[in-house]
Short mmCIF file of C-alpha atoms in Angstrom, two decimals:
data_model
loop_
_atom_site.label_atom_id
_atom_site.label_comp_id
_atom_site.label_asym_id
_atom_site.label_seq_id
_atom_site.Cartn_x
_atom_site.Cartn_y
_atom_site.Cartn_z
CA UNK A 1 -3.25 -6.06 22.89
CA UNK A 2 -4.17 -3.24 20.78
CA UNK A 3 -0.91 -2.39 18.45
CA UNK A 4 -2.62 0.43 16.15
CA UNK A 5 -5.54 2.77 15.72
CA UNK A 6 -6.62 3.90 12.50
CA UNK A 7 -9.87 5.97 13.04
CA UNK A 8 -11.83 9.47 13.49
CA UNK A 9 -10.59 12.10 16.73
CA UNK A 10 -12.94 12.79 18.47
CA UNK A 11 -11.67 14.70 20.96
CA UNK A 12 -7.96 16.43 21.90
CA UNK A 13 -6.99 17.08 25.68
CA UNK A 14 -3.71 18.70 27.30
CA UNK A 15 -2.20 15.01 26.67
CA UNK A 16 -4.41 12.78 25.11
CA UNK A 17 -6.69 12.77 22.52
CA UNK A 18 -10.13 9.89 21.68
CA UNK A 19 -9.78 8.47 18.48
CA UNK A 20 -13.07 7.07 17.53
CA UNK A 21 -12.99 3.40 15.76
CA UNK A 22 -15.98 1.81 14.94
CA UNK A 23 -18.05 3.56 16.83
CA UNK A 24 -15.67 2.95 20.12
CA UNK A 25 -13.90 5.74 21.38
CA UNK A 26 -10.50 5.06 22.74
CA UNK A 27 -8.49 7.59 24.75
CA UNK A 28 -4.41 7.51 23.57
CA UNK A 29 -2.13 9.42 25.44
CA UNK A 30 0.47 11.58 22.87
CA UNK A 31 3.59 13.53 22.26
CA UNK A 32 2.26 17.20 22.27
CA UNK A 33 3.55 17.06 18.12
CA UNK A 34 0.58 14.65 17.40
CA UNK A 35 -1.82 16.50 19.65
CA UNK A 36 -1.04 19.76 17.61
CA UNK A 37 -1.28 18.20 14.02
CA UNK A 38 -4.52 16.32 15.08
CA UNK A 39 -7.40 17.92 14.02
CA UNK A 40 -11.02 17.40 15.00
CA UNK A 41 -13.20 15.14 13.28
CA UNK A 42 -10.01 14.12 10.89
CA UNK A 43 -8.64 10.55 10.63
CA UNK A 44 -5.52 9.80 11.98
CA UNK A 45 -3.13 6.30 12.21
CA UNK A 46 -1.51 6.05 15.38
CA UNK A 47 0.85 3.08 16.43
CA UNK A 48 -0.14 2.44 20.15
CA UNK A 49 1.99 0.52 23.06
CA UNK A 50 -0.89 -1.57 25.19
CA UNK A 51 0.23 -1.15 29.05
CA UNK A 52 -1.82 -3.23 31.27
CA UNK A 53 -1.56 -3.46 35.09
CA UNK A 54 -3.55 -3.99 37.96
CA UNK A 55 -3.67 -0.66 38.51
CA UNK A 56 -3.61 0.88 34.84
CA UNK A 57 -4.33 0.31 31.59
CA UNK A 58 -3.56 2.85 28.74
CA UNK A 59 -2.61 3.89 25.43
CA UNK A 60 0.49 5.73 24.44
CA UNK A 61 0.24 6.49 20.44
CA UNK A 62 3.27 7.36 18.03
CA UNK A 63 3.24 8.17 14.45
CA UNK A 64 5.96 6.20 13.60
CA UNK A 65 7.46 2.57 14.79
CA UNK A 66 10.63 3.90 15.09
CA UNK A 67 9.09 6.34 17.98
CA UNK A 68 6.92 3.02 19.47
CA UNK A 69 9.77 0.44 19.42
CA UNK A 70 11.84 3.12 21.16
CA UNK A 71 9.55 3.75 23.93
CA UNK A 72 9.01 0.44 24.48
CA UNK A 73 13.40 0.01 25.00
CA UNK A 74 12.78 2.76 27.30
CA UNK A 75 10.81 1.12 29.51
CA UNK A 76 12.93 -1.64 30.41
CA UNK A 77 15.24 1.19 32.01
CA UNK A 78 14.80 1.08 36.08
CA UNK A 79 12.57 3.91 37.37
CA UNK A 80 11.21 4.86 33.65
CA UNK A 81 7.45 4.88 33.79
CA UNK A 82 5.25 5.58 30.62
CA UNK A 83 5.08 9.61 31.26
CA UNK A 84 8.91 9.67 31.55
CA UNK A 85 9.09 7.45 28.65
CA UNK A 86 6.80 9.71 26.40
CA UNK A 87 8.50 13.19 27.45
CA UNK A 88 11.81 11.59 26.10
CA UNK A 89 10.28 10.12 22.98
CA UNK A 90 8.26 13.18 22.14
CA UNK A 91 11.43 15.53 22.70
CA UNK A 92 13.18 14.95 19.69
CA UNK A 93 13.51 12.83 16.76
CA UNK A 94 13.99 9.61 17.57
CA UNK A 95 17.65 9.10 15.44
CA UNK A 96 19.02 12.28 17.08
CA UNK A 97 17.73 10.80 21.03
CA UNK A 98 19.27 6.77 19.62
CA UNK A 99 22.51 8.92 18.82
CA UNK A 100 22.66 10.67 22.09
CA UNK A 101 22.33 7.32 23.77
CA UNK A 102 25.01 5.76 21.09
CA UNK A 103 27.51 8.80 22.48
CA UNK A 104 26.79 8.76 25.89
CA UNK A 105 25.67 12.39 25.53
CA UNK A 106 24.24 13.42 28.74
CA UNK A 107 23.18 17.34 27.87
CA UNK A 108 20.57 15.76 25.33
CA UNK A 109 18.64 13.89 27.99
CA UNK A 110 19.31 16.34 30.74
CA UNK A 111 17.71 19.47 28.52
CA UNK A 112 14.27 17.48 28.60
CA UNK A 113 12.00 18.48 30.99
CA UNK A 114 11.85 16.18 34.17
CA UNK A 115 15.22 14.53 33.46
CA UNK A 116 17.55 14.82 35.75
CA UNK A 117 21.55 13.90 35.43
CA UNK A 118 21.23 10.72 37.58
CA UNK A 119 17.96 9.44 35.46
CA UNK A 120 20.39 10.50 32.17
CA UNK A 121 23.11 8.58 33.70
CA UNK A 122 20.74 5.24 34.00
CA UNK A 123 18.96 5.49 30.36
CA UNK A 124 22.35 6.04 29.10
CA UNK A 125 24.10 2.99 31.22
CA UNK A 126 20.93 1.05 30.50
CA UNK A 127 20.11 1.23 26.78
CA UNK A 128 23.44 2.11 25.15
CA UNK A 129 24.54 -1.40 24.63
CA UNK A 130 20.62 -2.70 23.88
CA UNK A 131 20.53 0.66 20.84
CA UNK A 132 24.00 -0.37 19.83
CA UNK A 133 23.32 -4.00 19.86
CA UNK A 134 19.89 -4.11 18.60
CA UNK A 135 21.73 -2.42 15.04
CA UNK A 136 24.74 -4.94 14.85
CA UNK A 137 22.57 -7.85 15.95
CA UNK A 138 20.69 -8.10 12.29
CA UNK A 139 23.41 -7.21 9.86
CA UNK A 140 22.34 -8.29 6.39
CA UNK A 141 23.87 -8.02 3.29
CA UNK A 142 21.29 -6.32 1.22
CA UNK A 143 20.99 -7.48 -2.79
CA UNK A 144 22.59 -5.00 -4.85
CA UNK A 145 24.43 -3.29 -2.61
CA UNK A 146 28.16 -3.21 -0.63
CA UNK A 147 28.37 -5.55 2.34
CA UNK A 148 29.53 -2.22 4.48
CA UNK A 149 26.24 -0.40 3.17
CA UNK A 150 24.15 -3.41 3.70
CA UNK A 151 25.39 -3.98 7.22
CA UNK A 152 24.36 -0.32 7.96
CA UNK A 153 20.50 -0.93 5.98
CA UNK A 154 20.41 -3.80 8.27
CA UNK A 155 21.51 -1.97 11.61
CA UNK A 156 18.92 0.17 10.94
CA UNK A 157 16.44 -1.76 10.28
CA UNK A 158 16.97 -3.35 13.34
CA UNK A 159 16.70 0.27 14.72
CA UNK A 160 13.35 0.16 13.46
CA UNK A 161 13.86 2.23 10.20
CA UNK A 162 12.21 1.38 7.15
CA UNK A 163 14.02 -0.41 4.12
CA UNK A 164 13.62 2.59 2.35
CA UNK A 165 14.57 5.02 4.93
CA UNK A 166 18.10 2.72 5.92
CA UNK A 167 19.20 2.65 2.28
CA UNK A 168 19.37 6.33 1.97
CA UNK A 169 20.64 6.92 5.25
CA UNK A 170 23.49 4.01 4.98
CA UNK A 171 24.40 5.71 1.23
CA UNK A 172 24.93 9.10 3.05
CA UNK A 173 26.36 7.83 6.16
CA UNK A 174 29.36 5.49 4.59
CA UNK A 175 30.08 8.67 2.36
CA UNK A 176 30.31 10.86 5.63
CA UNK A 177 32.48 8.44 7.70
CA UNK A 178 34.55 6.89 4.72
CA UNK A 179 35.09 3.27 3.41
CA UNK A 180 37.45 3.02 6.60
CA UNK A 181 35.14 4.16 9.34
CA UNK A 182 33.94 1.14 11.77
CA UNK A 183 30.35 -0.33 11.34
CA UNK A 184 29.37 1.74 14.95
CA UNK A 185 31.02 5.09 13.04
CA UNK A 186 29.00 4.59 9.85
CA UNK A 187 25.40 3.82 12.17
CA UNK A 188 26.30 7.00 13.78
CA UNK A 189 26.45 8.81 10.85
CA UNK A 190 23.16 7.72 9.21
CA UNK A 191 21.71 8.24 12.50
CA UNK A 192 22.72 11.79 12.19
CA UNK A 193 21.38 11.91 9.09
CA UNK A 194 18.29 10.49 10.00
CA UNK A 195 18.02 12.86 12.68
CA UNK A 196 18.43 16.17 10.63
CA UNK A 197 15.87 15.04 8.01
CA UNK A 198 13.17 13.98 10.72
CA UNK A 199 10.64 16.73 11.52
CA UNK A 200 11.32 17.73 14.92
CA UNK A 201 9.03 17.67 17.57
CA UNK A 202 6.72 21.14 17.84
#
């Protein structure tokens, strides 16, 4: 299982690009905002999902875990193969797609390109409990904080956010929704916030 690639590109195709490591070139399929900001001959890190079948094995890079773990929840939805999987991931940032999912926003998924409203429907019926319960299912009271900000920091670490990245979103998101807003309100919030501050996809 390869998880990561830290190495040289070698080459960049339509959607894929060799990163050389070690003197062994491996091809990694990408988001087209990776394949833009690589640059010959430059090093890049890329966080890679393995997928090995009897008919396939490939590479799918991300930049960020947040972008891996989230492909990897959308595979488990029925009829979501890796290319499906990617165009989602690679669409937006991944707080604003967890958020659409959270609000069982349809219009998100449907305005990516080979996403219909009845594969919408199913990664929305599919995931929305898994996103929502992935964030409640590690609440932690973090030292130094209030439990209601902690339990956000540790929804969204869970999420796959770093400790840095949840603090500041949690601060900003429990100011947003207000001390009285439900745990689900405040993730939503710092998921929005997360989502304005990520660089989009180009």
């Amino acid at each position: 299982m390869i998880a990561s690639l830290d190495g040289t590109v070698a080459a960049i195709a339509l959607d894929s690009l060799v990163v050389e490591v070690g003197g062994v070139g491996y091809r990694v399929f990408a988001a087209p905002s990776v394949l833009t900001a690589a640059v010959p001959g430059g090093r890049l890190k890329l966080f890679t999902h393995h997928v090995v079948r009897e008919d396939l094995q490939a590479l799918y890079g991300f930049r960020t875990v947040e972008e891996l773990g989230f492909f990897g929840l959308l595979l488990t939805v029925t009829g979501v193969g890796p290319k499906v999987a990617m165009a989602i991931v690679g669409s937006r940032p991944t707080a604003e797609l967890q958020l659409a999912i959270m609000q069982q926003d349809q219009a998100v998924l449907v305005s990516i390109p080979g996403i219909g409203k009845r594969l919408a429907e199913r990664v929305i019926f599919e995931l929305k409990e898994k996103v929502a319960a992935a964030g409640v299912a590690a609440l932690v009271t973090v030292a130094g904080q209030p439990p209601a900000e902690g339990d956000v920091v540790g929804a969204l670490q869970a999420l796959g956010y770093s400790l840095p990245e949840a603090r500041e979103a949690a601060r900003v998101g429990l100011g947003m929704a207000g001390a009285g807003a439900s745990l689900e309100d405040r993730v939503k919030m710092a998921l929005r916030m997360l989502a304005r501050d990520e660089p989009a996809p180009r």
